[in-house]
């Protein structure tokens, strides 16, 4: 095909038609045509030449040019597209490095192979432009619901036509044993939109907790208007779900609004989710209260919260245990997802037995270390004393409230406790030194001899060793793997060292060793504070 005046305008008309059909910018199609013509010219004149093509946007005339760049003598790699300053003087009056020499070359006749190559370039560019348009259209729709039409099923994954593109509903994102036939209408949640080499990948879901939240937003006007807020959602797809809601208007009942007249609103969501039973729970800022609500329909006797470990102990009557746990642990699992806490459920009898065991352990501790009889040791435990440190360093007045304890007895108790602690510290220090603990670690502020001993047993013997520790290695923590939370024991965890205290100690050690400049820390804190203030202002 030759670029003649007869088909010059046809180029622009073709570009317009393709752009209109694919809903992309005509300029992109024209640029693709320029690139394809340049490629055909290179095959005619030589691949080493820098041939460029410019198509006039009004007349459709294609201009072919050869471009040569002026470079330094030692930088010439392609002598057909580059030349030095001296040679450039034949073409330019005062050539400088970086200047270009542009010569027009005759248009080329496009043979069958060149025409096919040009077509491939144009199609590729059009596909890329189409993918970009699709990505731009759907990237901001992640987190919303869309209606689509089933096109086909591949290995259990459903390919869905969503209008201007295709999306995929993976097998594990379908509810239960759902199956679809071509042309079935389907309502899905856009979980993620990613730009990939093959084009934008739009991932759908019907099992995501936010799918249910979005369905409620569609059915309950108060949620859509922001009067009622969905605070948390937990699902066992196709079986059961819990949703926590709060009303920002005291005159509106959040649970009643979500249920609707005769259950009409919640029933619409249940029908869409293949009969999934939904518990609607009032949200409460107080975690124990919220958990009691979340464990409905089971009744709870007592709740004990461990905020640092993000664990919670729930005590229920014996007859309520199976109801609280639920079939295959479903009720307690959903309540755990809803609150973000690990939940231990025990009966009143089990809790009483555990408390009795703790009482006996503490009684025995005071009997052996303070040389007390059982009755006196039990008195201390009953008054809330749990450790020798509390007895040794508490205000004397707190010991005097115990029946039968006068000033002399209180002083004697504290003296015995202090003597025992000092002896234990001395022994721990000796053991730590025998294990190789260095003075730099022993003298570090914040570490007791027992802590140094524990560190030395874990092969942390110098301040340098200590400074390389991670905070969770010292204080312990929790790791979530495949949805299961597992406990990581910390070296200093038996001494009730918190994660924050561990962070501060490690950072202090690094500063003392000169690994960290305190000025840098101040700069980082100021930057974080500034970022927080900006976020608050924007909010």
Short mmCIF file of C-alpha atoms in Angstrom, two decimals:
data_model
loop_
_atom_site.label_atom_id
_atom_site.label_comp_id
_atom_site.label_asym_id
_atom_site.label_seq_id
_atom_site.Cartn_x
_atom_site.Cartn_y
_atom_site.Cartn_z
CA UNK A 1 0.00 0.00 0.00
CA UNK A 2 1.43 3.38 -0.96
CA UNK A 3 0.63 6.53 0.97
CA UNK A 4 -1.04 8.51 -1.80
CA UNK A 5 -3.33 11.52 -1.77
CA UNK A 6 -6.25 9.17 -2.42
CA UNK A 7 -5.90 7.41 0.88
CA UNK A 8 -4.44 10.21 3.02
CA UNK A 9 -7.83 11.28 4.35
CA UNK A 10 -8.78 7.64 4.68
CA UNK A 11 -6.10 7.32 7.40
CA UNK A 12 -7.83 9.92 9.54
CA UNK A 13 -11.27 8.44 8.85
CA UNK A 14 -10.03 5.01 9.88
CA UNK A 15 -8.50 6.47 13.05
CA UNK A 16 -11.79 8.18 13.90
CA UNK A 17 -13.79 5.00 13.29
CA UNK A 18 -11.49 2.80 15.41
CA UNK A 19 -11.41 5.38 18.23
CA UNK A 20 -15.19 5.67 18.22
CA UNK A 21 -15.69 1.90 18.25
CA UNK A 22 -13.20 1.30 21.08
CA UNK A 23 -14.14 4.51 22.95
CA UNK A 24 -10.56 5.80 23.08
CA UNK A 25 -8.81 9.03 22.02
CA UNK A 26 -8.38 9.28 18.17
CA UNK A 27 -4.95 10.83 18.80
CA UNK A 28 -3.75 7.50 20.21
CA UNK A 29 -4.81 5.70 17.01
CA UNK A 30 -3.03 8.26 14.81
CA UNK A 31 0.14 7.90 16.92
CA UNK A 32 -0.07 4.12 16.45
CA UNK A 33 -0.34 4.65 12.70
CA UNK A 34 2.73 6.92 12.74
CA UNK A 35 4.69 4.25 14.61
CA UNK A 36 3.60 1.50 12.21
CA UNK A 37 4.56 3.58 9.15
CA UNK A 38 7.94 4.39 10.72
CA UNK A 39 8.52 0.68 11.30
CA UNK A 40 7.70 -0.06 7.64
CA UNK A 41 10.11 2.69 6.51
CA UNK A 42 12.90 1.27 8.67
CA UNK A 43 12.46 -2.12 7.01
CA UNK A 44 12.92 -0.33 3.63
CA UNK A 45 15.77 2.08 4.45
CA UNK A 46 17.49 0.17 7.24
CA UNK A 47 16.76 -0.59 10.89
CA UNK A 48 19.78 1.46 12.04
CA UNK A 49 18.23 4.70 10.80
CA UNK A 50 16.07 6.85 13.07
CA UNK A 51 13.05 7.21 10.76
CA UNK A 52 10.06 9.14 12.07
CA UNK A 53 6.64 9.71 10.55
CA UNK A 54 4.30 12.61 11.16
CA UNK A 55 0.68 12.54 9.95
CA UNK A 56 -0.99 15.92 9.45
CA UNK A 57 -4.07 15.92 11.65
CA UNK A 58 -6.11 17.91 9.06
CA UNK A 59 -5.05 16.58 5.65
CA UNK A 60 -3.85 13.11 6.60
CA UNK A 61 -0.56 13.66 4.74
CA UNK A 62 2.26 11.47 6.10
CA UNK A 63 5.74 13.04 6.20
CA UNK A 64 8.75 10.69 6.49
CA UNK A 65 11.94 12.13 8.04
CA UNK A 66 15.37 10.85 8.94
CA UNK A 67 16.76 12.19 12.22
CA UNK A 68 20.45 12.25 13.16
CA UNK A 69 21.72 13.39 16.56
CA UNK A 70 24.97 15.24 17.28
CA UNK A 71 27.02 13.44 19.98
CA UNK A 72 30.60 13.45 21.28
CA UNK A 73 33.23 11.51 19.34
CA UNK A 74 33.58 8.79 22.01
CA UNK A 75 29.81 8.30 22.33
CA UNK A 76 29.00 7.35 18.74
CA UNK A 77 27.39 3.88 18.75
CA UNK A 78 25.31 4.01 15.58
CA UNK A 79 26.99 6.03 12.79
CA UNK A 80 23.79 6.01 10.68
CA UNK A 81 21.76 7.82 13.37
CA UNK A 82 24.54 9.73 15.14
CA UNK A 83 27.43 11.97 14.06
CA UNK A 84 30.10 14.09 15.73
CA UNK A 85 30.33 17.87 15.82
CA UNK A 86 32.88 18.06 13.00
CA UNK A 87 30.71 16.09 10.54
CA UNK A 88 27.64 18.02 11.58
CA UNK A 89 29.20 21.27 10.30
CA UNK A 90 28.31 20.11 6.78
CA UNK A 91 24.65 20.50 7.72
CA UNK A 92 24.53 23.06 10.55
CA UNK A 93 26.32 26.43 10.96
CA UNK A 94 27.15 26.03 14.65
CA UNK A 95 26.37 22.44 15.74
CA UNK A 96 26.34 21.51 19.45
CA UNK A 97 26.05 18.17 21.18
CA UNK A 98 22.34 17.27 21.39
CA UNK A 99 21.35 19.09 18.18
CA UNK A 100 19.40 17.10 15.58
CA UNK A 101 19.59 17.09 11.76
CA UNK A 102 16.25 16.33 10.10
CA UNK A 103 16.04 15.28 6.43
CA UNK A 104 12.85 14.37 4.63
CA UNK A 105 12.94 11.01 2.88
CA UNK A 106 10.63 9.66 0.18
CA UNK A 107 7.47 7.84 1.33
CA UNK A 108 7.66 4.06 1.11
CA UNK A 109 5.58 1.52 -0.68
CA UNK A 110 4.15 -0.85 1.94
CA UNK A 111 4.37 -4.44 0.84
CA UNK A 112 2.15 -7.20 2.21
CA UNK A 113 4.47 -8.01 5.14
CA UNK A 114 4.97 -4.35 6.05
CA UNK A 115 1.23 -3.74 5.90
CA UNK A 116 0.60 -6.74 8.15
CA UNK A 117 3.25 -5.48 10.60
CA UNK A 118 1.64 -2.02 10.59
CA UNK A 119 -1.73 -3.56 11.33
CA UNK A 120 -0.29 -5.47 14.30
CA UNK A 121 1.26 -2.28 15.73
CA UNK A 122 -2.04 -0.41 15.43
CA UNK A 123 -4.02 -3.26 17.02
CA UNK A 124 -1.50 -3.49 19.87
CA UNK A 125 -1.67 0.25 20.55
CA UNK A 126 -5.46 0.19 20.43
CA UNK A 127 -5.56 -2.74 22.88
CA UNK A 128 -3.22 -0.91 25.27
CA UNK A 129 -5.35 2.24 25.07
CA UNK A 130 -8.49 0.17 25.67
CA UNK A 131 -6.91 -1.47 28.73
CA UNK A 132 -5.89 1.90 30.13
CA UNK A 133 -9.41 3.22 29.64
CA UNK A 134 -10.89 0.16 31.34
CA UNK A 135 -8.50 0.44 34.28
CA UNK A 136 -9.21 4.17 34.72
CA UNK A 137 -12.94 3.45 34.60
CA UNK A 138 -12.97 0.68 37.20
CA UNK A 139 -10.07 1.55 39.55
CA UNK A 140 -12.27 3.91 41.59
CA UNK A 141 -15.16 1.44 41.67
CA UNK A 142 -13.35 -1.08 43.87
CA UNK A 143 -15.44 -1.56 47.00
CA UNK A 144 -18.79 -1.19 45.22
CA UNK A 145 -21.46 -3.56 43.94
CA UNK A 146 -22.02 -4.10 40.23
CA UNK A 147 -24.52 -6.12 38.21
CA UNK A 148 -23.11 -8.31 35.48
CA UNK A 149 -23.92 -11.14 33.11
CA UNK A 150 -22.25 -14.55 33.24
CA UNK A 151 -20.27 -15.23 30.03
CA UNK A 152 -18.68 -18.59 30.82
CA UNK A 153 -17.18 -20.75 33.55
CA UNK A 154 -13.53 -21.83 33.53
CA UNK A 155 -12.25 -24.37 36.06
CA UNK A 156 -14.81 -23.20 38.61
CA UNK A 157 -14.04 -19.50 38.03
CA UNK A 158 -16.85 -17.42 36.55
CA UNK A 159 -16.08 -14.85 33.83
CA UNK A 160 -18.55 -11.98 34.14
CA UNK A 161 -19.43 -9.34 31.54
CA UNK A 162 -19.64 -6.03 33.41
CA UNK A 163 -20.41 -3.76 30.49
CA UNK A 164 -17.16 -2.32 29.20
CA UNK A 165 -15.01 -5.25 30.12
CA UNK A 166 -14.75 -8.66 31.73
CA UNK A 167 -14.15 -9.54 35.35
CA UNK A 168 -13.42 -12.78 37.19
CA UNK A 169 -15.30 -14.32 40.12
CA UNK A 170 -12.92 -16.92 41.52
CA UNK A 171 -14.14 -20.25 42.79
CA UNK A 172 -13.30 -19.41 46.42
CA UNK A 173 -15.22 -16.10 46.16
CA UNK A 174 -18.53 -17.82 45.40
CA UNK A 175 -21.05 -18.59 48.14
CA UNK A 176 -21.26 -22.27 48.99
CA UNK A 177 -22.01 -24.42 45.97
CA UNK A 178 -23.26 -21.62 43.73
CA UNK A 179 -23.25 -22.45 40.03
CA UNK A 180 -24.09 -20.19 37.11
CA UNK A 181 -25.04 -20.69 33.48
CA UNK A 182 -24.17 -18.38 30.58
CA UNK A 183 -26.34 -15.24 30.42
CA UNK A 184 -27.37 -15.51 34.12
CA UNK A 185 -27.62 -12.12 35.81
CA UNK A 186 -25.34 -11.81 38.84
CA UNK A 187 -24.76 -9.19 41.53
CA UNK A 188 -21.16 -9.03 42.73
CA UNK A 189 -18.74 -6.93 44.79
CA UNK A 190 -15.69 -5.42 43.06
CA UNK A 191 -12.97 -6.56 45.45
CA UNK A 192 -9.87 -5.39 43.62
CA UNK A 193 -8.77 -3.79 40.35
CA UNK A 194 -5.15 -4.30 39.33
CA UNK A 195 -3.15 -3.16 36.31
CA UNK A 196 -1.37 -6.18 34.86
CA UNK A 197 0.58 -6.98 31.67
CA UNK A 198 -2.43 -8.76 30.18
CA UNK A 199 -4.61 -5.77 30.91
CA UNK A 200 -6.59 -4.68 33.94
CA UNK A 201 -7.71 -7.57 36.10
CA UNK A 202 -11.03 -6.96 37.87
CA UNK A 203 -11.58 -9.38 40.75
CA UNK A 204 -15.09 -9.95 42.05
CA UNK A 205 -16.42 -11.50 45.24
CA UNK A 206 -19.65 -12.65 46.83
CA UNK A 207 -18.03 -13.89 50.07
CA UNK A 208 -16.27 -10.67 51.13
CA UNK A 209 -17.77 -9.19 54.35
CA UNK A 210 -18.02 -5.80 52.65
CA UNK A 211 -20.37 -7.31 50.03
CA UNK A 212 -22.95 -7.74 52.77
CA UNK A 213 -22.24 -4.23 54.10
CA UNK A 214 -22.84 -2.76 50.62
CA UNK A 215 -26.07 -4.74 50.25
CA UNK A 216 -27.35 -3.26 53.52
CA UNK A 217 -26.35 0.19 52.27
CA UNK A 218 -28.57 -0.40 49.23
CA UNK A 219 -31.51 -1.69 51.29
CA UNK A 220 -31.36 0.68 54.29
CA UNK A 221 -31.62 4.41 53.40
CA UNK A 222 -30.38 5.41 56.86
CA UNK A 223 -27.05 3.64 56.19
CA UNK A 224 -26.75 5.25 52.75
CA UNK A 225 -27.42 8.69 54.32
CA UNK A 226 -24.83 8.11 57.08
CA UNK A 227 -27.34 8.20 59.95
CA UNK A 228 -26.55 4.56 60.73
CA UNK A 229 -22.96 3.33 60.41
CA UNK A 230 -21.78 -0.24 59.87
CA UNK A 231 -18.84 -0.64 62.27
CA UNK A 232 -17.89 -4.29 61.70
CA UNK A 233 -18.91 -7.31 59.64
CA UNK A 234 -18.05 -10.98 60.05
CA UNK A 235 -19.23 -13.74 57.71
CA UNK A 236 -19.26 -17.48 57.33
CA UNK A 237 -20.41 -17.21 53.68
CA UNK A 238 -23.67 -18.95 52.89
CA UNK A 239 -24.22 -19.99 56.50
CA UNK A 240 -24.21 -17.19 59.06
CA UNK A 241 -23.03 -13.62 59.55
CA UNK A 242 -22.87 -10.89 62.20
CA UNK A 243 -23.01 -7.18 61.48
CA UNK A 244 -22.45 -4.43 64.10
CA UNK A 245 -24.27 -1.12 63.61
CA UNK A 246 -24.50 2.18 65.46
CA UNK A 247 -26.93 5.08 65.06
CA UNK A 248 -25.76 8.69 65.08
CA UNK A 249 -29.35 9.78 65.74
CA UNK A 250 -30.65 8.82 69.18
CA UNK A 251 -34.21 8.68 67.88
CA UNK A 252 -33.42 5.90 65.38
CA UNK A 253 -32.93 2.29 66.47
CA UNK A 254 -30.05 0.94 64.32
CA UNK A 255 -31.08 -2.72 64.66
CA UNK A 256 -34.75 -2.03 63.92
CA UNK A 257 -33.90 0.10 60.88
CA UNK A 258 -31.74 -2.68 59.43
CA UNK A 259 -34.38 -5.33 60.07
CA UNK A 260 -37.13 -3.25 58.47
CA UNK A 261 -40.89 -3.64 58.59
CA UNK A 262 -41.62 -7.33 59.22
CA UNK A 263 -37.98 -8.06 58.37
CA UNK A 264 -38.31 -6.86 54.78
CA UNK A 265 -34.91 -5.13 54.59
CA UNK A 266 -32.81 -7.87 56.13
CA UNK A 267 -34.74 -10.51 54.20
CA UNK A 268 -33.76 -8.88 50.90
CA UNK A 269 -30.08 -9.22 51.90
CA UNK A 270 -30.61 -12.81 53.13
CA UNK A 271 -32.17 -13.80 49.81
CA UNK A 272 -29.22 -12.34 47.85
CA UNK A 273 -26.79 -14.26 50.09
CA UNK A 274 -28.43 -17.64 49.53
CA UNK A 275 -30.25 -17.74 52.87
CA UNK A 276 -27.30 -16.69 55.05
CA UNK A 277 -28.59 -16.07 58.61
CA UNK A 278 -27.67 -12.59 59.79
CA UNK A 279 -27.34 -11.38 63.40
CA UNK A 280 -27.63 -7.58 63.62
CA UNK A 281 -25.81 -6.35 66.72
CA UNK A 282 -25.69 -2.89 68.34
CA UNK A 283 -22.12 -1.54 68.41
CA UNK A 284 -20.65 -0.35 71.70
CA UNK A 285 -17.35 1.47 72.35
CA UNK A 286 -16.87 -0.63 75.48
CA UNK A 287 -15.31 -3.85 74.19
CA UNK A 288 -16.62 -6.21 76.88
CA UNK A 289 -20.16 -4.86 76.38
CA UNK A 290 -19.82 -5.18 72.62
CA UNK A 291 -18.58 -8.75 72.99
CA UNK A 292 -21.56 -9.69 75.16
CA UNK A 293 -23.78 -8.37 72.34
CA UNK A 294 -21.72 -10.19 69.70
CA UNK A 295 -22.10 -13.57 71.43
CA UNK A 296 -25.89 -13.40 71.25
CA UNK A 297 -28.04 -15.45 71.60
CA UNK A 298 -25.82 -16.86 74.38
CA UNK A 299 -25.95 -15.24 77.83
CA UNK A 300 -22.63 -14.15 79.38
CA UNK A 301 -21.91 -14.11 83.13
CA UNK A 302 -18.56 -12.30 83.16
CA UNK A 303 -15.96 -10.84 80.80
CA UNK A 304 -12.23 -10.39 81.55
CA UNK A 305 -10.30 -8.28 79.01
CA UNK A 306 -6.52 -8.43 78.44
CA UNK A 307 -6.02 -5.37 76.19
CA UNK A 308 -2.29 -5.84 75.66
CA UNK A 309 -2.61 -9.41 74.38
CA UNK A 310 -5.89 -8.56 72.62
CA UNK A 311 -7.48 -11.54 74.32
CA UNK A 312 -10.72 -11.76 76.20
CA UNK A 313 -12.08 -14.39 78.58
CA UNK A 314 -15.80 -14.99 78.63
CA UNK A 315 -17.52 -16.88 81.43
CA UNK A 316 -20.90 -18.45 80.65
CA UNK A 317 -23.26 -20.75 82.58
CA UNK A 318 -22.79 -24.47 81.84
CA UNK A 319 -26.08 -24.71 79.94
CA UNK A 320 -25.09 -21.76 77.68
CA UNK A 321 -21.68 -23.14 76.65
CA UNK A 322 -22.75 -24.96 73.48
CA UNK A 323 -24.87 -21.97 72.40
CA UNK A 324 -21.96 -19.54 72.95
CA UNK A 325 -19.54 -21.70 70.97
CA UNK A 326 -22.04 -22.49 68.23
CA UNK A 327 -22.08 -25.29 65.69
CA UNK A 328 -18.45 -26.13 64.84
CA UNK A 329 -17.36 -23.04 66.79
CA UNK A 330 -19.18 -20.74 64.38
CA UNK A 331 -20.70 -18.32 66.92
CA UNK A 332 -17.49 -17.64 68.85
CA UNK A 333 -15.45 -17.47 65.62
CA UNK A 334 -17.71 -14.80 64.14
CA UNK A 335 -17.74 -12.88 67.43
CA UNK A 336 -13.92 -12.99 67.41
CA UNK A 337 -13.79 -11.63 63.83
CA UNK A 338 -16.30 -8.92 64.72
CA UNK A 339 -14.41 -7.67 67.78
CA UNK A 340 -10.85 -8.38 66.58
CA UNK A 341 -10.08 -10.21 69.82
CA UNK A 342 -9.11 -13.77 70.68
CA UNK A 343 -11.92 -15.20 72.81
CA UNK A 344 -11.57 -17.93 75.43
CA UNK A 345 -14.91 -19.29 76.57
CA UNK A 346 -15.19 -21.15 79.85
CA UNK A 347 -17.98 -22.22 82.14
CA UNK A 348 -18.49 -20.76 85.61
CA UNK A 349 -17.19 -24.04 87.10
CA UNK A 350 -14.00 -23.92 85.00
CA UNK A 351 -13.40 -20.28 85.89
CA UNK A 352 -13.90 -21.00 89.59
CA UNK A 353 -11.44 -23.92 89.39
CA UNK A 354 -8.85 -21.74 87.65
CA UNK A 355 -9.18 -18.96 90.22
CA UNK A 356 -8.79 -21.54 93.00
CA UNK A 357 -5.63 -22.88 91.36
CA UNK A 358 -4.17 -19.35 91.08
CA UNK A 359 -5.07 -18.71 94.73
CA UNK A 360 -3.23 -21.85 95.81
CA UNK A 361 -0.11 -21.00 93.72
CA UNK A 362 0.15 -17.51 95.26
CA UNK A 363 -0.50 -18.85 98.75
CA UNK A 364 2.31 -21.37 98.32
CA UNK A 365 4.63 -18.61 97.03
CA UNK A 366 4.12 -16.48 100.16
CA UNK A 367 4.41 -19.50 102.47
CA UNK A 368 7.76 -20.58 100.99
CA UNK A 369 9.40 -17.19 100.47
CA UNK A 370 8.15 -15.28 103.51
CA UNK A 371 8.07 -18.26 105.93
CA UNK A 372 4.38 -17.78 106.72
CA UNK A 373 1.73 -20.25 107.78
CA UNK A 374 -1.04 -21.11 105.31
CA UNK A 375 -3.69 -18.95 107.00
CA UNK A 376 -1.56 -15.79 106.92
CA UNK A 377 -0.48 -16.41 103.31
CA UNK A 378 -4.14 -16.82 102.32
CA UNK A 379 -4.95 -13.50 103.99
CA UNK A 380 -2.34 -11.75 101.80
CA UNK A 381 -3.71 -13.33 98.62
CA UNK A 382 -7.29 -12.48 99.62
CA UNK A 383 -6.31 -8.82 100.00
CA UNK A 384 -5.09 -8.81 96.35
CA UNK A 385 -1.33 -9.26 96.78
CA UNK A 386 0.03 -11.25 93.83
CA UNK A 387 3.82 -10.91 94.03
CA UNK A 388 6.71 -10.40 96.46
CA UNK A 389 7.47 -7.00 94.93
CA UNK A 390 4.01 -5.78 95.94
CA UNK A 391 4.57 -6.89 99.55
CA UNK A 392 8.10 -5.47 99.67
CA UNK A 393 7.45 -2.01 98.28
CA UNK A 394 3.78 -1.27 98.98
CA UNK A 395 2.82 1.49 101.41
CA UNK A 396 2.72 0.11 104.97
CA UNK A 397 -0.87 1.35 105.37
CA UNK A 398 -2.03 -1.21 102.80
CA UNK A 399 -0.64 -4.02 104.96
CA UNK A 400 -2.18 -2.63 108.15
CA UNK A 401 -5.74 -3.12 106.82
CA UNK A 402 -5.24 -6.91 107.01
CA UNK A 403 -6.76 -8.41 110.16
CA UNK A 404 -4.11 -9.16 112.78
CA UNK A 405 -1.32 -7.14 111.11
CA UNK A 406 0.19 -4.34 113.21
CA UNK A 407 3.12 -2.03 112.49
CA UNK A 408 5.79 -4.48 113.62
CA UNK A 409 4.29 -7.36 111.64
CA UNK A 410 4.06 -5.21 108.51
CA UNK A 411 7.70 -4.13 108.84
CA UNK A 412 8.79 -7.74 109.35
CA UNK A 413 6.83 -8.87 106.27
CA UNK A 414 8.44 -6.20 104.11
CA UNK A 415 11.92 -6.94 105.46
CA UNK A 416 11.55 -10.67 104.67
CA UNK A 417 10.26 -9.88 101.16
CA UNK A 418 13.13 -7.48 100.47
CA UNK A 419 15.75 -9.89 101.80
CA UNK A 420 14.41 -12.65 99.57
CA UNK A 421 14.33 -10.39 96.51
CA UNK A 422 17.87 -9.14 97.13
CA UNK A 423 19.16 -12.70 97.53
CA UNK A 424 17.36 -13.76 94.35
CA UNK A 425 18.81 -10.77 92.47
CA UNK A 426 22.34 -11.58 93.71
CA UNK A 427 22.00 -15.20 92.63
CA UNK A 428 20.60 -14.20 89.21
CA UNK A 429 23.51 -11.80 88.69
CA UNK A 430 26.06 -14.50 89.51
CA UNK A 431 24.39 -16.91 87.09
CA UNK A 432 24.28 -14.22 84.36
CA UNK A 433 28.03 -13.53 84.77
CA UNK A 434 28.79 -17.27 84.62
CA UNK A 435 26.82 -17.42 81.35
CA UNK A 436 28.98 -14.62 79.92
CA UNK A 437 26.83 -11.50 80.47
CA UNK A 438 28.97 -8.36 80.09
CA UNK A 439 28.94 -5.26 82.31
CA UNK A 440 27.56 -3.17 79.41
CA UNK A 441 24.35 -5.24 79.58
CA UNK A 442 24.28 -5.69 83.39
CA UNK A 443 24.56 -1.95 84.01
CA UNK A 444 21.96 -0.99 81.38
CA UNK A 445 19.17 0.99 83.04
CA UNK A 446 15.82 -0.80 83.09
CA UNK A 447 17.14 -4.38 83.23
CA UNK A 448 16.91 -6.27 86.51
CA UNK A 449 19.41 -9.05 87.33
CA UNK A 450 16.70 -11.64 86.60
CA UNK A 451 16.12 -10.05 83.18
CA UNK A 452 19.86 -10.09 82.45
CA UNK A 453 19.97 -13.77 83.44
CA UNK A 454 17.07 -14.57 81.08
CA UNK A 455 18.77 -12.65 78.26
CA UNK A 456 22.09 -14.41 78.83
CA UNK A 457 20.34 -17.80 78.69
CA UNK A 458 18.98 -16.70 75.30
CA UNK A 459 22.53 -15.84 74.15
CA UNK A 460 22.05 -12.06 74.52
CA UNK A 461 25.20 -11.18 76.51
CA UNK A 462 26.29 -7.69 75.47
CA UNK A 463 24.62 -4.33 74.91
CA UNK A 464 25.30 -4.81 71.18
CA UNK A 465 23.39 -8.11 71.26
CA UNK A 466 20.52 -6.40 73.07
CA UNK A 467 20.41 -3.50 70.59
CA UNK A 468 19.91 -5.93 67.68
CA UNK A 469 16.81 -7.50 69.28
CA UNK A 470 13.35 -6.80 67.90
CA UNK A 471 10.74 -5.50 70.34
CA UNK A 472 8.53 -8.61 69.92
CA UNK A 473 11.53 -10.88 70.65
CA UNK A 474 11.71 -9.24 74.07
CA UNK A 475 8.06 -8.55 74.93
CA UNK A 476 6.39 -11.31 72.88
CA UNK A 477 3.51 -10.81 70.50
CA UNK A 478 0.96 -12.37 68.22
CA UNK A 479 1.36 -13.46 64.62
CA UNK A 480 -1.51 -14.17 62.22
CA UNK A 481 -0.78 -16.91 59.68
CA UNK A 482 -3.54 -18.09 57.33
CA UNK A 483 -6.12 -16.48 59.57
CA UNK A 484 -4.85 -18.28 62.71
CA UNK A 485 -3.29 -16.22 65.51
CA UNK A 486 -0.25 -17.79 67.17
CA UNK A 487 1.69 -16.63 70.22
CA UNK A 488 5.36 -15.57 70.02
CA UNK A 489 7.02 -15.87 73.44
CA UNK A 490 9.31 -13.00 74.43
CA UNK A 491 12.51 -13.36 76.50
CA UNK A 492 11.38 -10.65 78.94
CA UNK A 493 7.66 -11.48 78.78
CA UNK A 494 7.65 -13.25 82.20
CA UNK A 495 8.71 -9.88 83.68
CA UNK A 496 5.63 -8.08 82.26
CA UNK A 497 7.68 -5.95 79.85
CA UNK A 498 5.26 -4.31 77.40
CA UNK A 499 5.94 -3.90 73.68
CA UNK A 500 6.31 -0.13 74.13
CA UNK A 501 8.81 -0.57 77.00
CA UNK A 502 10.80 -3.03 74.88
CA UNK A 503 10.87 -0.55 71.97
CA UNK A 504 12.12 2.23 74.25
CA UNK A 505 14.85 0.07 75.81
CA UNK A 506 16.15 -1.18 72.45
CA UNK A 507 16.18 2.37 71.04
CA UNK A 508 18.01 3.68 74.14
CA UNK A 509 20.64 0.95 73.70
CA UNK A 510 21.13 1.91 70.05
CA UNK A 511 21.54 5.57 70.99
CA UNK A 512 24.11 4.72 73.69
CA UNK A 513 26.08 2.68 71.15
CA UNK A 514 25.97 5.55 68.64
CA UNK A 515 23.96 3.55 66.10
CA UNK A 516 21.14 6.08 66.12
CA UNK A 517 21.30 9.88 66.29
CA UNK A 518 18.66 11.26 68.73
CA UNK A 519 18.28 14.29 66.43
CA UNK A 520 17.06 11.96 63.65
CA UNK A 521 14.42 10.53 65.98
CA UNK A 522 13.18 14.01 66.83
CA UNK A 523 12.96 14.86 63.11
CA UNK A 524 10.97 11.66 62.42
CA UNK A 525 8.58 12.38 65.30
CA UNK A 526 8.06 15.95 64.09
CA UNK A 527 7.40 14.66 60.56
CA UNK A 528 4.87 12.12 61.89
CA UNK A 529 3.17 14.79 64.00
CA UNK A 530 3.01 17.08 60.97
CA UNK A 531 1.49 14.29 58.87
CA UNK A 532 -1.12 13.59 61.56
CA UNK A 533 -2.02 17.27 61.79
CA UNK A 534 -2.41 17.41 57.99
CA UNK A 535 -4.68 14.36 58.02
CA UNK A 536 -6.79 15.85 60.81
CA UNK A 537 -7.07 19.15 58.91
CA UNK A 538 -8.12 17.33 55.73
CA UNK A 539 -10.66 15.28 57.70
#
